Coordinates of C-alpha atoms in Angstrom, one line a residue:
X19 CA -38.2 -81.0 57.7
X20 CA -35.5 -81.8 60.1
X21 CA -32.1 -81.4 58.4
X22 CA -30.5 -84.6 60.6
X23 CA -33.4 -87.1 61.5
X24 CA -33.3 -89.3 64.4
X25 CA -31.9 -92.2 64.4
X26 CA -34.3 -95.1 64.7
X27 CA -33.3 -97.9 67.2
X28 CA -31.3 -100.1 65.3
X29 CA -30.7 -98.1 62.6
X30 CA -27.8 -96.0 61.9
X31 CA -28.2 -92.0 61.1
X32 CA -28.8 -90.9 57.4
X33 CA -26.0 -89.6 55.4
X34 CA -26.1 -86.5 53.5
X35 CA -23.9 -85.4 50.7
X36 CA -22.1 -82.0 50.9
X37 CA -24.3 -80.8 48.2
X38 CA -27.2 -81.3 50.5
X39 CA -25.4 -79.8 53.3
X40 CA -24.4 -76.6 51.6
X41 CA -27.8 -76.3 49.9
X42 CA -29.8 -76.3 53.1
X43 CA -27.7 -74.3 55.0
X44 CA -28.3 -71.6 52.1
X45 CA -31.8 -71.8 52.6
X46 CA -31.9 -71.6 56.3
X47 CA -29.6 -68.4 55.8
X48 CA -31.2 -66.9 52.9
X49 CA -34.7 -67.4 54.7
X50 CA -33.7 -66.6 58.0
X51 CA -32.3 -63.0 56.9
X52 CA -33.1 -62.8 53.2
X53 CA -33.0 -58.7 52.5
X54 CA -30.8 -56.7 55.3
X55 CA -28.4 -53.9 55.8
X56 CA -25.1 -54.0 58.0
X57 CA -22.9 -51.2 59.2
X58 CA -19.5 -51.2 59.7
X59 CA -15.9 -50.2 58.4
X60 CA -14.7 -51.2 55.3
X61 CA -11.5 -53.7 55.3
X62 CA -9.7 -55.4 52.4
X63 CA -11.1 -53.9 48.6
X64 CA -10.3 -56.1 45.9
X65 CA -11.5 -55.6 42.4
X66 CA -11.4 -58.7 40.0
X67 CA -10.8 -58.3 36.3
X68 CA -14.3 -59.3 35.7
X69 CA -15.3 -56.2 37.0
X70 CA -16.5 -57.8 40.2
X71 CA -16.0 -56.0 43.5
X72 CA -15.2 -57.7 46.8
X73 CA -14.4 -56.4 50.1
X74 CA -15.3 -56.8 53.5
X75 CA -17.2 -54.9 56.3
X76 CA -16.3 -55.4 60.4
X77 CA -16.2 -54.4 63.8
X78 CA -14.1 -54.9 66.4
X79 CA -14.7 -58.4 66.2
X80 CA -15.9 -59.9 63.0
X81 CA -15.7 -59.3 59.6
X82 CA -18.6 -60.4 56.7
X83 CA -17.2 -61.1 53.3
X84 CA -19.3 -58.8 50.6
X85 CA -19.6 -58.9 46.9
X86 CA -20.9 -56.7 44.6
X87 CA -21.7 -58.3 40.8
X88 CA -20.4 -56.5 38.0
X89 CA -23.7 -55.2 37.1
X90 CA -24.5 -53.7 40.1
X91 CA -21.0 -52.0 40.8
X92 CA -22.0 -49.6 38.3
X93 CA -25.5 -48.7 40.1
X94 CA -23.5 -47.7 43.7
X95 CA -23.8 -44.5 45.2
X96 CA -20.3 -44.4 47.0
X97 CA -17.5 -46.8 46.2
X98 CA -15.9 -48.4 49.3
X99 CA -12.4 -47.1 50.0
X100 CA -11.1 -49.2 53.2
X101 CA -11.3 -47.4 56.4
X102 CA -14.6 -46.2 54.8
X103 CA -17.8 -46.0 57.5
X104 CA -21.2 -47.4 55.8
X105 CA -24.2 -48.6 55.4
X106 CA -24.7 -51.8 52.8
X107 CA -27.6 -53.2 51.6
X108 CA -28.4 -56.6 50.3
X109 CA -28.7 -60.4 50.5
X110 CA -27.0 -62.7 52.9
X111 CA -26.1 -65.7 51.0
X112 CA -23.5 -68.6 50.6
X113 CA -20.6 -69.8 49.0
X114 CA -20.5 -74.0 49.0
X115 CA -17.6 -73.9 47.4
X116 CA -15.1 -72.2 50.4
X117 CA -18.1 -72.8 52.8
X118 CA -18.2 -69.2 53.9
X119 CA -21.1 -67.1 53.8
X120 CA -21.1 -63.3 52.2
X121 CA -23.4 -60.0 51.3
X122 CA -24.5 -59.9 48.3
X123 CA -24.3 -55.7 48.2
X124 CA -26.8 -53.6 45.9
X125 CA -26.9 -50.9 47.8
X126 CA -23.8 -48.7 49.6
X127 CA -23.8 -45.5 51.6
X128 CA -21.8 -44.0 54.0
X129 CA -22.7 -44.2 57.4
X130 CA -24.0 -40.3 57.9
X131 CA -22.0 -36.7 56.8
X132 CA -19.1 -37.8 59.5
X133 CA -17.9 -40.5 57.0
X134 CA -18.4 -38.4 54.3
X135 CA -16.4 -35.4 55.6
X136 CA -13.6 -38.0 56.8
X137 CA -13.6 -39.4 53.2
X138 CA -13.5 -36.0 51.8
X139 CA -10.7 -35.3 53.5
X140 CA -9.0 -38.4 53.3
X141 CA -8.8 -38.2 49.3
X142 CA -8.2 -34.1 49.9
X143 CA -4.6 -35.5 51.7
X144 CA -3.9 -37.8 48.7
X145 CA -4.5 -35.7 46.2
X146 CA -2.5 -32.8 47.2
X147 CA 0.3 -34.9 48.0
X148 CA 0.5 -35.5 44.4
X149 CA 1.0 -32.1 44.0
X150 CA -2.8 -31.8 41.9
X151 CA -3.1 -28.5 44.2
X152 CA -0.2 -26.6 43.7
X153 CA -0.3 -23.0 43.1
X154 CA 2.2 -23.2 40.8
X155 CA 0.2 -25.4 38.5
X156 CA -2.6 -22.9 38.4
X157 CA -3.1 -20.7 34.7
X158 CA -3.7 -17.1 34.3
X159 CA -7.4 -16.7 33.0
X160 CA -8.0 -15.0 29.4
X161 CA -8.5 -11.1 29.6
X162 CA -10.9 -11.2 26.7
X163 CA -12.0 -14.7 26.1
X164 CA -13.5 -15.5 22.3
X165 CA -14.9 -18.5 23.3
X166 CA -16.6 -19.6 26.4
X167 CA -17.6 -23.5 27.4
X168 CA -19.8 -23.8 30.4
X169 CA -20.1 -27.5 31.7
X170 CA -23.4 -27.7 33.8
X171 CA -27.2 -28.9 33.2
X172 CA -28.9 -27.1 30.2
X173 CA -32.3 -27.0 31.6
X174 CA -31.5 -25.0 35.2
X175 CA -31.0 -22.2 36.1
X176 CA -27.3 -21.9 36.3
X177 CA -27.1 -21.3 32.5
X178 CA -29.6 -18.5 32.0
X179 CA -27.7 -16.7 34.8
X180 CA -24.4 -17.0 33.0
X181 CA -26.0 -16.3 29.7
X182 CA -27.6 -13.6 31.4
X183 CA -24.6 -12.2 33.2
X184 CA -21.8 -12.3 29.9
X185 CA -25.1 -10.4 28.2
X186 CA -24.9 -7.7 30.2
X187 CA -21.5 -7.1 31.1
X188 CA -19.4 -8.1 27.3
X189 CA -21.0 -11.0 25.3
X190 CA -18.8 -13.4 23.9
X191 CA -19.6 -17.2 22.1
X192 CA -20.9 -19.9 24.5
X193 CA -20.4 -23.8 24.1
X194 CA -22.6 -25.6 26.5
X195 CA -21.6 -28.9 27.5
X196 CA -24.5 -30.9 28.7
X197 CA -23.8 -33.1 32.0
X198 CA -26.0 -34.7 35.1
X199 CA -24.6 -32.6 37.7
X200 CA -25.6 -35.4 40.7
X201 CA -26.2 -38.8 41.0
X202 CA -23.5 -41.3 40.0
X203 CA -23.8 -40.3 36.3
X204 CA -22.7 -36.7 37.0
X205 CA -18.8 -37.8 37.9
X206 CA -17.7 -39.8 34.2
X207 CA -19.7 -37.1 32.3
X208 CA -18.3 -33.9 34.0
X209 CA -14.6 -35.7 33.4
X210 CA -15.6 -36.7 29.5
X211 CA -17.1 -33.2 29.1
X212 CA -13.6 -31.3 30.5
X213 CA -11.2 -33.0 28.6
X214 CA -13.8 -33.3 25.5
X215 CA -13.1 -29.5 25.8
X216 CA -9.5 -29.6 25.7
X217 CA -9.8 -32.3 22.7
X218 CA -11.1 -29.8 20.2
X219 CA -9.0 -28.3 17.5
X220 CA -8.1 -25.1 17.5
X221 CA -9.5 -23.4 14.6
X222 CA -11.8 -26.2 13.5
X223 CA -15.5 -26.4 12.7
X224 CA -16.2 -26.2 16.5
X225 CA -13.7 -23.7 17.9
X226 CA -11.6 -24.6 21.0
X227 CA -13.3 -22.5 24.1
X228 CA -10.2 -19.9 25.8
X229 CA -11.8 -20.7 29.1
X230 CA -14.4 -23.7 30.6
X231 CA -16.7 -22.5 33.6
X232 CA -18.3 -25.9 35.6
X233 CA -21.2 -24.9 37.2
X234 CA -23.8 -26.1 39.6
X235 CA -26.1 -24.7 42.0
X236 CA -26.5 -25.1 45.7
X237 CA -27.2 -28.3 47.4
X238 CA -26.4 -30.9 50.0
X239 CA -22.9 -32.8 50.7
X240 CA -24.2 -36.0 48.6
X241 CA -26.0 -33.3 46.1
X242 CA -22.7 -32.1 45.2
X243 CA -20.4 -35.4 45.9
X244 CA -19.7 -35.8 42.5
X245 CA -17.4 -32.7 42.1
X246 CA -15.8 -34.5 44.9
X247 CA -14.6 -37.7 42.5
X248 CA -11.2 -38.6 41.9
X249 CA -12.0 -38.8 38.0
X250 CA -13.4 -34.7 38.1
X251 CA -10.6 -33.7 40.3
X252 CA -8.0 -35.3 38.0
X253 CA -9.5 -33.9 34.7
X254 CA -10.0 -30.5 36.1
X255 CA -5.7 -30.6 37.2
X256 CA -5.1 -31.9 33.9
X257 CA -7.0 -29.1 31.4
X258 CA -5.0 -27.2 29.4
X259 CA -7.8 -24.5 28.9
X260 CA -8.2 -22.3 32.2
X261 CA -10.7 -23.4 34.3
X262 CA -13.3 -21.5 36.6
X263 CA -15.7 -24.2 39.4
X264 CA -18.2 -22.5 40.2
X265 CA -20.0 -25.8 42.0
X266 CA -22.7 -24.8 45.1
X267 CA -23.2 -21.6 47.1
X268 CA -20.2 -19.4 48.9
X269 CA -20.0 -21.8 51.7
X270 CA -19.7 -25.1 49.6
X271 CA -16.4 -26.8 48.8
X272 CA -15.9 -29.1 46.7
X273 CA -12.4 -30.6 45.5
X274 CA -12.6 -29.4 41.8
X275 CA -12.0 -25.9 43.8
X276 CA -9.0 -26.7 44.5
X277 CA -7.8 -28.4 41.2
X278 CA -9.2 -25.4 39.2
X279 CA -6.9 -22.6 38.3
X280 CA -10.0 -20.2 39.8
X281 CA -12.9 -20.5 42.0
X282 CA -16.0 -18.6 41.7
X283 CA -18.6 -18.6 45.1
X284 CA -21.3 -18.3 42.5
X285 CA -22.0 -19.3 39.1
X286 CA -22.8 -15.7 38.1
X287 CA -19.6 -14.5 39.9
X288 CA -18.1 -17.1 37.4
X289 CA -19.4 -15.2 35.0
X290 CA -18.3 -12.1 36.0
X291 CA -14.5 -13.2 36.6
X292 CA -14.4 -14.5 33.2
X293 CA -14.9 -11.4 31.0
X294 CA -14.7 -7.4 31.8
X295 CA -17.1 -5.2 32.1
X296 CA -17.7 -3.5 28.2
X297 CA -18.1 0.2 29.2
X298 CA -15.8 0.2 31.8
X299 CA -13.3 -1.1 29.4
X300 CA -14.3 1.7 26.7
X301 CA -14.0 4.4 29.3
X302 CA -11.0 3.1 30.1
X303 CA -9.5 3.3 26.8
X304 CA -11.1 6.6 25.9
X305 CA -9.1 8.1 28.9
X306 CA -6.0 6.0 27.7
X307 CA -6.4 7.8 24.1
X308 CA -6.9 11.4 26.2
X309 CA -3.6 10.6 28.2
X310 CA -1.7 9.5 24.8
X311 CA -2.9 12.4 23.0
X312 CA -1.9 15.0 26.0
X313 CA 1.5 13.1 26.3
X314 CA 1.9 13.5 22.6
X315 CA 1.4 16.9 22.5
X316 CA 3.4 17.8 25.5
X317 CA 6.1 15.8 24.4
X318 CA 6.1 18.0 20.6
X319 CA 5.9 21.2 23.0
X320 CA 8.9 20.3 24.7
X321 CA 10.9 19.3 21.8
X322 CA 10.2 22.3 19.7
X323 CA 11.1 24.4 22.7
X324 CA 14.7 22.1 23.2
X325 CA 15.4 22.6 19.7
X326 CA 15.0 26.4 20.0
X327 CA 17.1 26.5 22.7
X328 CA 19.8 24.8 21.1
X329 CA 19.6 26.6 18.1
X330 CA 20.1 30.1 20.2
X331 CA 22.9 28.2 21.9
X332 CA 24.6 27.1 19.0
X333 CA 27.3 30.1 17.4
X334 CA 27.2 30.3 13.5
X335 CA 29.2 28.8 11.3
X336 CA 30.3 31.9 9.9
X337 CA 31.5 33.0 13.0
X338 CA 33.6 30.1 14.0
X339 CA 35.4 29.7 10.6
X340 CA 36.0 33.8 9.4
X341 CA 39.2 33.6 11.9
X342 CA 41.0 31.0 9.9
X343 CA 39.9 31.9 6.6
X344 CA 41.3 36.0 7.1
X345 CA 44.4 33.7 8.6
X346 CA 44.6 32.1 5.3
X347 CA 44.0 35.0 3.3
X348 CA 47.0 37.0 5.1
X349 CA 49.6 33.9 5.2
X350 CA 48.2 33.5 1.0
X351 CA 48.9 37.2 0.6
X352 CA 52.3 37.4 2.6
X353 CA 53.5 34.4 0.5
X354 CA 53.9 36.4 -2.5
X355 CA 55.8 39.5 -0.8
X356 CA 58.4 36.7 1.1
X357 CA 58.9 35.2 -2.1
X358 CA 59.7 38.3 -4.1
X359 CA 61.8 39.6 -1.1
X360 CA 63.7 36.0 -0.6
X361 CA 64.5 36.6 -4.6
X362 CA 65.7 40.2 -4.0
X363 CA 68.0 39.4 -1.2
X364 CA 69.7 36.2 -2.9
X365 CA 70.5 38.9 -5.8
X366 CA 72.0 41.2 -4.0
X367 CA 73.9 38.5 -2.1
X368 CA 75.1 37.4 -5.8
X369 CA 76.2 41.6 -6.3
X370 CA 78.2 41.3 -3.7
X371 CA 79.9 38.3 -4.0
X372 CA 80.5 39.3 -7.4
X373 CA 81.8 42.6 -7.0
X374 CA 85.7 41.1 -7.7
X375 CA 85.6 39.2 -10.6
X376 CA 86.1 39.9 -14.1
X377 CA 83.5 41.5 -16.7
X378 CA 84.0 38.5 -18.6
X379 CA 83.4 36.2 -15.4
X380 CA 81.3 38.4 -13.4
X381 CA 79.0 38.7 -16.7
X382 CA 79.4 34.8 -16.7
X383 CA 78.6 34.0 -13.1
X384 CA 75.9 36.5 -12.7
X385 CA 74.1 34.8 -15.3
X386 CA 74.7 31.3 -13.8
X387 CA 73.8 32.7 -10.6
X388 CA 70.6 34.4 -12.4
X389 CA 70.0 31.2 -13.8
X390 CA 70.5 29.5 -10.5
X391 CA 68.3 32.3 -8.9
X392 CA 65.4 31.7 -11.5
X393 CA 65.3 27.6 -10.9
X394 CA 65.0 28.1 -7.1
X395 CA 62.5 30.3 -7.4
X396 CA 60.9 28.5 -10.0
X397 CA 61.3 25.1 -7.6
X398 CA 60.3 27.4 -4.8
X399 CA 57.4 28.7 -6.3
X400 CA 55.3 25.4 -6.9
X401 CA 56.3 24.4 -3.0
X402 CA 55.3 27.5 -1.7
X403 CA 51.9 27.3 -3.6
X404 CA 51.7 23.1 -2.6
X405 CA 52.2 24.1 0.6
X406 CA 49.3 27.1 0.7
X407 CA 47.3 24.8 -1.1
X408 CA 47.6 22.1 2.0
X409 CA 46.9 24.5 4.2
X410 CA 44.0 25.4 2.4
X411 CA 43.1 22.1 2.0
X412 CA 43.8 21.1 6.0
X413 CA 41.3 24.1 6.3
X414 CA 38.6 22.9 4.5
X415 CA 38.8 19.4 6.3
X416 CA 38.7 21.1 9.5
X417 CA 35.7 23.5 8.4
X418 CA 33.7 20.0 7.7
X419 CA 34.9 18.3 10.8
X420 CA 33.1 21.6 12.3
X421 CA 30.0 21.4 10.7
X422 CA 29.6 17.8 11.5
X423 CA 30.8 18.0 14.9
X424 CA 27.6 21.4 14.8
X425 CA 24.5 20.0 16.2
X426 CA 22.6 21.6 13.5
X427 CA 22.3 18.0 11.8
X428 CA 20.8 16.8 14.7
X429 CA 18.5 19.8 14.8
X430 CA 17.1 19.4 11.3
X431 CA 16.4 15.7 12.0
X432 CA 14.6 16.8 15.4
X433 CA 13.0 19.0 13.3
X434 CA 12.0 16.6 10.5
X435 CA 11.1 14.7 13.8
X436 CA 8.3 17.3 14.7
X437 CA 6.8 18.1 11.4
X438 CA 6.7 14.3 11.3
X439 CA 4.9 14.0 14.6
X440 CA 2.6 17.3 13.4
X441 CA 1.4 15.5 10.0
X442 CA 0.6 12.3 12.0
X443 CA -1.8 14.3 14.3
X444 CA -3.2 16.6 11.9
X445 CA -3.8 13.0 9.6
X446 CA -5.3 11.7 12.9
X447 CA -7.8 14.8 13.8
X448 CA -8.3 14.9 10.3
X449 CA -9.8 10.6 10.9
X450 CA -11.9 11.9 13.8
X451 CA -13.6 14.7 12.6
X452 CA -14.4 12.6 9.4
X453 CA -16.2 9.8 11.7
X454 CA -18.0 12.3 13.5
X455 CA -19.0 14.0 10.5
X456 CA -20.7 11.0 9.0
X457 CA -22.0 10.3 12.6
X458 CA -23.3 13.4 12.4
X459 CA -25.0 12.8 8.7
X460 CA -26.4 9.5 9.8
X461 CA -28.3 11.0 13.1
X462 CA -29.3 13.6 10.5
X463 CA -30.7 11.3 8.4
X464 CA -32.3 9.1 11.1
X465 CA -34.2 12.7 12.6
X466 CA -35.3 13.2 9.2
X467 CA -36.6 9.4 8.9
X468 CA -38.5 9.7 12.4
X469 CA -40.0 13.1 11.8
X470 CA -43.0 14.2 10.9
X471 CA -42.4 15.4 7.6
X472 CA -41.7 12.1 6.1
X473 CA -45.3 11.3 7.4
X474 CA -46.6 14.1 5.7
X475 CA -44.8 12.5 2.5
X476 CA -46.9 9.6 3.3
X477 CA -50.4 11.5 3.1
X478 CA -50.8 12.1 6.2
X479 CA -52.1 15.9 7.3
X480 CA -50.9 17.7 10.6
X481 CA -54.0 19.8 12.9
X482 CA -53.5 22.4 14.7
X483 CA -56.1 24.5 16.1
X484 CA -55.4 27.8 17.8
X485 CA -51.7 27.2 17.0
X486 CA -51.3 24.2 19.1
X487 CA -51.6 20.3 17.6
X488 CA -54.8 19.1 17.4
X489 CA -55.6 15.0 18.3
X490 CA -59.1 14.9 19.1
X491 CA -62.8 15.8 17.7
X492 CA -63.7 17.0 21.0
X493 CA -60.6 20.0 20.9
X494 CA -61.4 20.6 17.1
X495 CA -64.9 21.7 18.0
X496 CA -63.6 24.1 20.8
X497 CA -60.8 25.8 18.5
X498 CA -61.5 28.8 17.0
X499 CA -59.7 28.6 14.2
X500 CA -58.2 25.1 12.4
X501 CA -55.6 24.7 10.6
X502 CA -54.7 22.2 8.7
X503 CA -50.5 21.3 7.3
X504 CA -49.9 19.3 4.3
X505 CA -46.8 18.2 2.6
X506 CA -46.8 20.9 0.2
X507 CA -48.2 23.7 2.4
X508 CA -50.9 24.3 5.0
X509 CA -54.9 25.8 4.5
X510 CA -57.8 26.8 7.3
X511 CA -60.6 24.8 6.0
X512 CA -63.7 27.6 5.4
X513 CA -61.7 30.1 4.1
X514 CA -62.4 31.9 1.0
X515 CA -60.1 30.8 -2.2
X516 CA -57.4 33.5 -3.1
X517 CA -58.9 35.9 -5.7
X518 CA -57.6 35.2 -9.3
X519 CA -55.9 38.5 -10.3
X520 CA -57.7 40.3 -12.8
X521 CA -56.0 40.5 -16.1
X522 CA -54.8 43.5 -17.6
X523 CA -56.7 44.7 -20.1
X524 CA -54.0 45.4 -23.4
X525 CA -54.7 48.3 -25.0
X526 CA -55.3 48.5 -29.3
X527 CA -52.7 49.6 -30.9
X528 CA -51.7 53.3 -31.4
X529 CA -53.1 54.5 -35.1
X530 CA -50.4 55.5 -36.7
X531 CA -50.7 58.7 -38.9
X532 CA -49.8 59.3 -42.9
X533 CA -47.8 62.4 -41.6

């Protein structure tokens, strides 16, 4: 039906209501076009707080209003980011209430790998601007991890080759982290899984991993697009735990590469750069323990031989203290004579000086003067020996000054030193010989467990014919002679028993005689 009839003559021209209007103009369009897909640039994004997404899609001469419901922003491949390139599907349809027609989108893609790359690189510029890139943010990994959590798909192949690769080179513990690693689930759940990691306790139930390895295989630009997500980038910056990508081949980049503190071309080089190689890390400290014990030794050599050469260099005490101790002895014995002659010469000083006085008086001042004499020399006396005795004193300070200015103190602790350093080696050597002694007793007893002996134990018999080991009929029938070994000795079957030894015959007892 016509939406405007003709007008009859005479009549005037029906009158619709706006209703009407907008309601058959959304038929004609939904009709007319119903399911189609547009190309252009993405303009203005706006996202409600209903969760619904509009923005618009031109040329370089229109622009078409597009909406995306709620429910189906969740199902897009790629979400629009304005000066974006794509390709969206859906339903043309109306809007009565701004009359302005829209696309209903379901369906958005980026118009070929150009957009893509121009994308990539777009959000590349943004996020290193925030200084997510920065070298200086970047974590030494673990030497020696305990704990390992590996972020990937359980059921590919990715995980058996890290498995496969920590078996062989040192195995440690492995959390795996399930996660879609493409589509649009892969994004949210490689984000959750990272910071999931760096949510767990340390030392709880389920220990914190020391180091996280996301993985993935090889693929295609859209294969791998969700490493490329703002959300994986951020959590991968953000980790505290170190973190290894390891998404796609050598030649694939993906933006987690850059936000991890390590990249890995390969999941199994992933693998390899997160632990050492185990025997290469023995031998390594086997020749560490040869240098120490060398070092150790040379370094007791040459400290035995410095002590010895001080010790020849030094002079004896004896020698350095017999000069003042004869000096002492002679000033000690000298004393004595000076005093007796001091005493003699003040007396005969007295004589003269009383050579012109009276008996009376002379007998009188002599014996003052003797009396005099006597004090001096009995104050003289205990200053005289005070004196010596300082001396001898001053001496025996100086004689300890000299032993403790000797280095032989220094040699008897070098020498304490050494002994020291000789116990702890002989207590060491002494520890190695023990572990290779019981080394020694356990291969012992594992030879004796796997021989053939202990099968003998068993019941089992051992033939040999012609003196070598016999294992078929065929080689018993051709030997000339068989022999068989049993746990308690060996026989040749056909062989006469071992004669019994005859018994001696006792002879009777001697008669014995009346004489």
């Amino acid at each position: 039906m016509d939406l405007i009839d003709d007008p009859q003559p005479g009549e005037n021209a029906h009158e619709y209501t706006v209703s009407e209007i907008s309601s058959a103009v959304k038929r004609v369009l939904e009709g007319e076009f119903g399911r189609v897909r547009v190309r252009g640039e993405v303009g203005r994004v706006f996202v409600a707080r209903s969760g619904h997404l509009y923005f618009d899609i031109k040329d370089d001469r229109n622009v078409l209003a597009s909406v995306a419901w709620k429910g189906q922003v969740a199902s897009l491949a790629t979400k629009p980011e304005e000066g974006m390139e794509v390709v969206a599907t859906g339903r043309l349809t109306t809007f009565g209430s701004q009359s302005k027609y829209q696309l209903n989108v379901d369906d958005l893609r980026p118009a070929g790998v150009g957009a893509l790359m121009a994308m990539l690189e777009q959000r590349k510029k943004a996020l290193a601007a925030e200084g997510l890139f920065d070298e200086s943010r970047k974590r030494p990994l673990p030497f020696l991890p305990d704990v390992i959590g590996v972020v990937t798909s359980p059921s590919g192949a990715v995980i058996r080759d890290i498995l496969h690769r920590l078996r062989d080179r040192f195995p440690r513990k492995v959390l795996v982290w399930p996660v879609a690693v493409q589509g649009r689930d892969c994004a949210p759940q490689v984000a959750r899984a990272i910071a999931g990691f760096n949510a767990l306790t340390p030392g709880g139930p389920l220990p914190r991993p020391d180091l996280i390895i996301v993985a993935r295989g090889g693929g295609s630009i859209e294969d791998l697009w969700g490493f490329n997500e703002e959300a994986v980038t951020r959590a991968a910056a953000a980790s505290d735990i170190p973190l290894i990508s390891a998404v796609g081949h050598e030649t694939d980049t993906t933006l987690i590469d850059y936000a991890s503190d390590k990249r890995a071309p390969t999941p199994t080089a992933a693998a390899e750069l997160a632990v050492p190689v185990r025997l290469e890390l023995q031998a390594w400290l086997d020749g560490q323990g040869a240098r120490l014990s060398r070092g150790l030794s040379r370094t007791i050599t040459d400290r035995r031989q410095r002590v010895a050469d001080l010790a020849r260099a030094l002079p004896r005490p004896e020698t350095l203290l017999s000069a003042a101790r004869q000096r002492l002895d002679l000033a000690e014995h000298r004393l004595d004579a000076g005093l007796r002659g001091t005493v003699a010469l003040r007396r005969a000083r007295l004589s003269e000086l009383s050579g012109g006085l009276r008996p009376a008086t002379l007998r009188q001042g002599l014996a003052d003067k003797r009396r005099r004499a006597d004090q001096t020399a009995a104050r003289l006396g205990p200053l005289l020996r005070r004196a010596a005795a300082q001396r001898r004193e001053r001496l025996d300070q100086l004689t300890r000054q000299l032993a403790r200015l000797a280095p032989t103190r220094d040699a008897a602790r070098q020498r304490r030193h050494l002994d020291d350093l000789q116990t702890r080696m002989a207590r060491a050597t002494q520890r190695r010989l023990d572990t290779e002694r019981r080394r020694l007793g356990t291969l012992d007893r594992l030879h004796a467990s796997l021989g053939y002996q202990a099968t003998l134990e068993r019941g089992y018999a051992v033939v040999r014919g012609d003196g070598a080991v016999v294992t078929t009929a065929k080689s018993a029938k051709k030997a000339r002679a068989i022999e068989i070994e049993f746990r308690d000795g060996r026989m040749t079957p056909g062989a006469a028993p071992d004669p019994k030894p005859a018994r001696k015959k006792t002879p009777p007892p001697e008669q014995g005689t009346l004489l």
